Amino acid sequence: RSSDLGLREARAKGIYFDVGHGQASFAWSVVIPLLMDGFPPDSISTDLHVDSMNAGMKDMLNIGDKFLAIGWPLKDVIAAMTWHPAHEVKQDQLGNLSEGAVADVAVISMAHGHFGFGDSYNSRVESEKKMVCELTIKDGKFVYDLNAMSGNPWNQPPTLADKDAKRWTTLKTQGFGESHWKPRPGQPLQHYWRPYTLPANLLQTMQPGTANS
C-alpha cells in the first residue's frame, strides 16, 4: 500500500514516529493494524492537558499499558518510553542505566486483573495486566514512593541510615534530636525514641499511651 510505503520510506530517512496520545489523536483502528503490519512507534509520549487526561489518555504508564495489551513486548514498551525519546531529542545521557548516567529510575510492578484501556474515541481493548509505578528516583533520590517501600516500620526506631537520609531521599524521615513537631507532655523526643501503645480508652482522642517496656 502506498501509505505504508510512505511511512517506511520516511522512517528510513530518519523521521521518528511518536505516539503523542492526546484527547483526539489515538485510535485503536489505526494503532492495531499498524502494529500488526510491523510498524510500531519509535517512542511513546503523552499530549497531557486537562482535557486529554480525563479522556482516553490517563498518564504515561496508561499509554504503555495499551501497547502491552495489543501484544507489544514489555522491553520494547519500556524502551519507547525512556531511551528512544531521549535519543530522539539528542539527550543520550538520559533514559538509560549505563555507568555514569543520571540516576533517574522508575521501579515498576505489574498488576494482574481485569483492565480496560480506551482510545480517544471511547473504544476499549481489554487486558489482564497493567504497570504500576512503585518508586521514582530522580538524581539518585527518592521522590515518589507509592507503598512506602523506602520507609521504616512505624514501631521501630530510626536506623543509622536515616542520619544520612538527605543523601538518598527527598521524602521526610524520622528525625534525630529535636523533632519538627512539638511533643505532648511526657512524650519523648524522637532522639529517645521508643514504641508506643495506645490503650483502647484513648484511641479516640489519640493521646499518648504507656510506652512499651
Short mmCIF file of C-alpha atoms in Angstrom, two decimals:
data_model
loop_
_atom_site.label_atom_id
_atom_site.label_comp_id
_atom_site.label_asym_id
_atom_site.label_seq_id
_atom_site.Cartn_x
_atom_site.Cartn_y
_atom_site.Cartn_z
CA ARG A 1 0.00 0.00 0.00
CA SER A 2 1.28 3.45 -0.89
CA SER A 3 0.60 4.88 2.57
CA ASP A 4 2.58 2.09 4.26
CA LEU A 5 5.41 2.54 1.78
CA GLY A 6 5.50 6.26 2.52
CA LEU A 7 5.74 5.65 6.27
CA ARG A 8 8.57 3.17 5.85
CA GLU A 9 10.43 5.47 3.46
CA ALA A 10 10.11 8.31 5.96
CA ARG A 11 11.48 6.13 8.76
CA ALA A 12 14.36 5.04 6.56
CA LYS A 13 15.22 8.73 6.05
CA GLY A 14 15.43 9.29 9.83
CA ILE A 15 11.90 10.53 10.58
CA TYR A 16 10.70 9.46 14.04
CA PHE A 17 7.13 8.35 14.69
CA ASP A 18 5.93 9.22 18.21
CA VAL A 19 2.58 8.21 19.72
CA GLY A 20 1.72 11.60 21.26
CA HIS A 21 -1.57 10.29 22.70
CA GLY A 22 -3.84 13.23 23.47
CA GLN A 23 -7.53 13.98 23.55
CA ALA A 24 -8.16 13.10 19.90
CA SER A 25 -5.02 11.55 18.44
CA PHE A 26 -5.13 7.84 19.32
CA ALA A 27 -7.47 5.34 17.68
CA TRP A 28 -7.35 1.55 18.08
CA SER A 29 -8.46 1.26 14.46
CA VAL A 30 -5.16 2.86 13.42
CA VAL A 31 -2.79 1.61 16.11
CA ILE A 32 -3.60 -2.11 15.95
CA PRO A 33 -3.32 -2.50 12.13
CA LEU A 34 -0.01 -0.61 12.12
CA LEU A 35 1.44 -2.78 14.86
CA MET A 36 0.20 -5.97 13.17
CA ASP A 37 1.80 -4.76 9.94
CA GLY A 38 5.18 -4.44 11.64
CA PHE A 39 5.20 -0.66 12.06
CA PRO A 40 5.44 0.11 15.80
CA PRO A 41 6.08 3.65 17.08
CA ASP A 42 9.61 4.85 17.72
CA SER A 43 8.59 6.44 21.01
CA ILE A 44 5.66 6.79 23.40
CA SER A 45 4.64 10.13 24.88
CA THR A 46 1.60 11.93 26.23
CA ASP A 47 -0.10 15.05 24.97
CA LEU A 48 -1.05 15.82 28.55
CA HIS A 49 -3.54 18.58 29.25
CA VAL A 50 -6.68 18.98 31.32
CA ASP A 51 -9.00 17.57 28.66
CA SER A 52 -6.85 14.66 27.48
CA MET A 53 -6.06 13.32 30.94
CA ASN A 54 -9.77 13.00 31.70
CA ALA A 55 -10.48 11.18 28.45
CA GLY A 56 -8.85 8.09 26.94
CA MET A 57 -5.31 9.05 27.98
CA LYS A 58 -4.54 8.99 31.71
CA ASP A 59 -0.75 9.10 32.03
CA MET A 60 2.43 7.67 30.52
CA LEU A 61 2.09 4.20 32.01
CA ASN A 62 -1.51 4.05 30.81
CA ILE A 63 -0.30 4.53 27.25
CA GLY A 64 2.40 1.91 27.72
CA ASP A 65 -0.25 -0.45 29.06
CA LYS A 66 -2.23 -0.03 25.86
CA PHE A 67 0.66 -1.30 23.78
CA LEU A 68 1.19 -4.20 26.17
CA ALA A 69 -2.50 -5.03 25.76
CA ILE A 70 -2.14 -5.43 21.99
CA GLY A 71 0.94 -7.59 22.20
CA TRP A 72 3.99 -5.30 22.12
CA PRO A 73 6.74 -6.81 24.34
CA LEU A 74 7.42 -5.13 27.69
CA LYS A 75 11.08 -4.43 26.86
CA ASP A 76 10.04 -2.56 23.72
CA VAL A 77 7.39 -0.56 25.57
CA ILE A 78 9.91 0.48 28.25
CA ALA A 79 12.49 1.47 25.63
CA ALA A 80 9.87 3.54 23.78
CA MET A 81 9.12 5.49 26.98
CA THR A 82 12.73 6.03 28.08
CA TRP A 83 15.78 5.55 25.86
CA HIS A 84 14.18 6.18 22.47
CA PRO A 85 12.67 9.62 23.20
CA ALA A 86 15.88 10.70 24.95
CA HIS A 87 17.86 9.75 21.86
CA GLU A 88 15.40 11.48 19.56
CA VAL A 89 15.95 14.83 21.28
CA LYS A 90 19.74 14.25 21.49
CA GLN A 91 19.80 13.75 25.25
CA ASP A 92 21.60 10.41 25.28
CA GLN A 93 22.67 10.87 28.91
CA LEU A 94 19.03 10.24 29.86
CA GLY A 95 16.72 7.26 29.53
CA ASN A 96 19.26 4.57 30.35
CA LEU A 97 21.05 2.98 33.32
CA SER A 98 24.55 2.90 31.85
CA GLU A 99 27.56 3.57 34.06
CA GLY A 100 27.83 7.31 34.66
CA ALA A 101 24.27 8.03 33.52
CA VAL A 102 21.94 10.26 35.53
CA ALA A 103 20.33 8.20 38.31
CA ASP A 104 16.72 8.64 37.18
CA VAL A 105 14.87 5.39 37.85
CA ALA A 106 11.25 4.25 37.83
CA VAL A 107 10.56 1.00 39.69
CA ILE A 108 7.58 -0.67 38.04
CA SER A 109 5.46 -3.58 39.24
CA MET A 110 2.96 -5.50 37.15
CA ALA A 111 -0.61 -5.72 38.42
CA HIS A 112 -2.78 -8.61 37.24
CA GLY A 113 -6.56 -8.50 36.98
CA HIS A 114 -9.23 -7.32 34.56
CA PHE A 115 -8.45 -3.95 32.98
CA GLY A 116 -9.83 -1.94 30.09
CA PHE A 117 -7.99 0.66 28.01
CA GLY A 118 -9.80 3.22 25.91
CA ASP A 119 -8.65 5.21 22.91
CA SER A 120 -9.61 8.80 22.15
CA TYR A 121 -13.00 7.65 20.85
CA ASN A 122 -14.13 5.51 23.78
CA SER A 123 -13.29 2.22 22.09
CA ARG A 124 -11.93 -0.38 24.51
CA VAL A 125 -9.23 -3.06 24.50
CA GLU A 126 -9.11 -5.38 27.48
CA SER A 127 -6.05 -6.77 29.21
CA GLU A 128 -5.12 -8.85 32.24
CA LYS A 129 -2.15 -6.73 33.29
CA LYS A 130 -1.04 -3.17 33.78
CA MET A 131 2.06 -1.38 35.05
CA VAL A 132 2.17 0.37 38.43
CA CYS A 133 4.88 2.84 39.41
CA GLU A 134 6.14 1.81 42.86
CA LEU A 135 9.11 4.16 43.21
CA THR A 136 10.53 7.14 41.35
CA ILE A 137 14.16 8.13 41.84
CA LYS A 138 15.40 11.47 40.50
CA ASP A 139 19.13 12.24 40.53
CA GLY A 140 19.63 9.30 42.87
CA LYS A 141 16.98 10.37 45.42
CA PHE A 142 13.51 9.00 46.15
CA VAL A 143 10.85 11.50 45.08
CA TYR A 144 7.81 9.17 44.95
CA ASP A 145 7.04 6.04 46.95
CA LEU A 146 3.60 4.52 46.38
CA ASN A 147 3.72 1.85 49.09
CA ALA A 148 6.28 3.39 51.48
CA MET A 149 8.86 0.82 50.40
CA SER A 150 11.67 3.14 51.48
CA GLY A 151 10.12 3.79 54.90
CA ASN A 152 10.77 2.25 58.30
CA PRO A 153 8.12 0.30 60.24
CA TRP A 154 6.25 2.80 62.40
CA ASN A 155 7.00 0.94 65.65
CA GLN A 156 10.76 0.66 65.15
CA PRO A 157 13.37 3.33 65.86
CA PRO A 158 15.11 5.26 63.10
CA THR A 159 18.10 3.48 61.64
CA LEU A 160 21.58 4.93 61.39
CA ALA A 161 20.92 5.34 57.66
CA ASP A 162 18.28 7.96 58.49
CA LYS A 163 21.04 10.29 59.65
CA ASP A 164 22.22 10.44 56.04
CA ALA A 165 18.73 10.37 54.54
CA LYS A 166 19.18 13.66 52.69
CA ARG A 167 21.69 11.85 50.50
CA TRP A 168 19.14 9.37 49.16
CA THR A 169 15.62 10.75 49.58
CA THR A 170 13.58 13.93 49.33
CA LEU A 171 10.85 12.33 51.45
CA LYS A 172 10.54 13.06 55.15
CA THR A 173 12.14 10.58 57.53
CA GLN A 174 12.08 10.03 61.28
CA GLY A 175 14.30 12.64 62.89
CA PHE A 176 17.14 12.57 65.37
CA GLY A 177 17.46 15.05 68.23
CA GLU A 178 14.93 17.89 68.17
CA SER A 179 11.71 16.99 66.46
CA HIS A 180 9.94 19.12 63.87
CA TRP A 181 6.73 18.74 65.88
CA LYS A 182 6.12 19.79 69.46
CA PRO A 183 5.78 16.71 71.72
CA ARG A 184 2.98 16.48 74.22
CA PRO A 185 3.79 16.49 77.93
CA GLY A 186 5.62 13.31 78.87
CA GLN A 187 6.20 12.35 75.24
CA PRO A 188 9.93 11.91 74.45
CA LEU A 189 11.70 13.47 71.50
CA GLN A 190 12.50 11.08 68.72
CA HIS A 191 16.10 11.09 69.93
CA TYR A 192 14.87 8.98 72.83
CA TRP A 193 12.50 7.05 70.61
CA ARG A 194 10.62 4.03 71.86
CA PRO A 195 7.39 2.48 70.54
CA TYR A 196 4.01 3.45 71.96
CA THR A 197 0.84 1.51 72.54
CA LEU A 198 -2.46 3.32 72.78
CA PRO A 199 -4.89 1.90 75.36
CA ALA A 200 -8.34 1.28 73.97
CA ASN A 201 -9.89 4.08 76.07
CA LEU A 202 -7.55 6.62 74.46
CA LEU A 203 -7.82 5.57 70.83
CA GLN A 204 -10.50 8.15 70.04
CA THR A 205 -8.57 11.09 71.48
CA MET A 206 -5.18 9.80 70.26
CA GLN A 207 -3.46 10.79 73.50
CA PRO A 208 -0.06 9.17 74.12
CA GLY A 209 -0.36 5.85 75.87
CA THR A 210 2.11 3.98 78.02
CA ALA A 211 5.45 3.21 76.46
CA ASN A 212 6.29 -0.42 75.95
CA SER A 213 8.85 -1.78 78.37
#
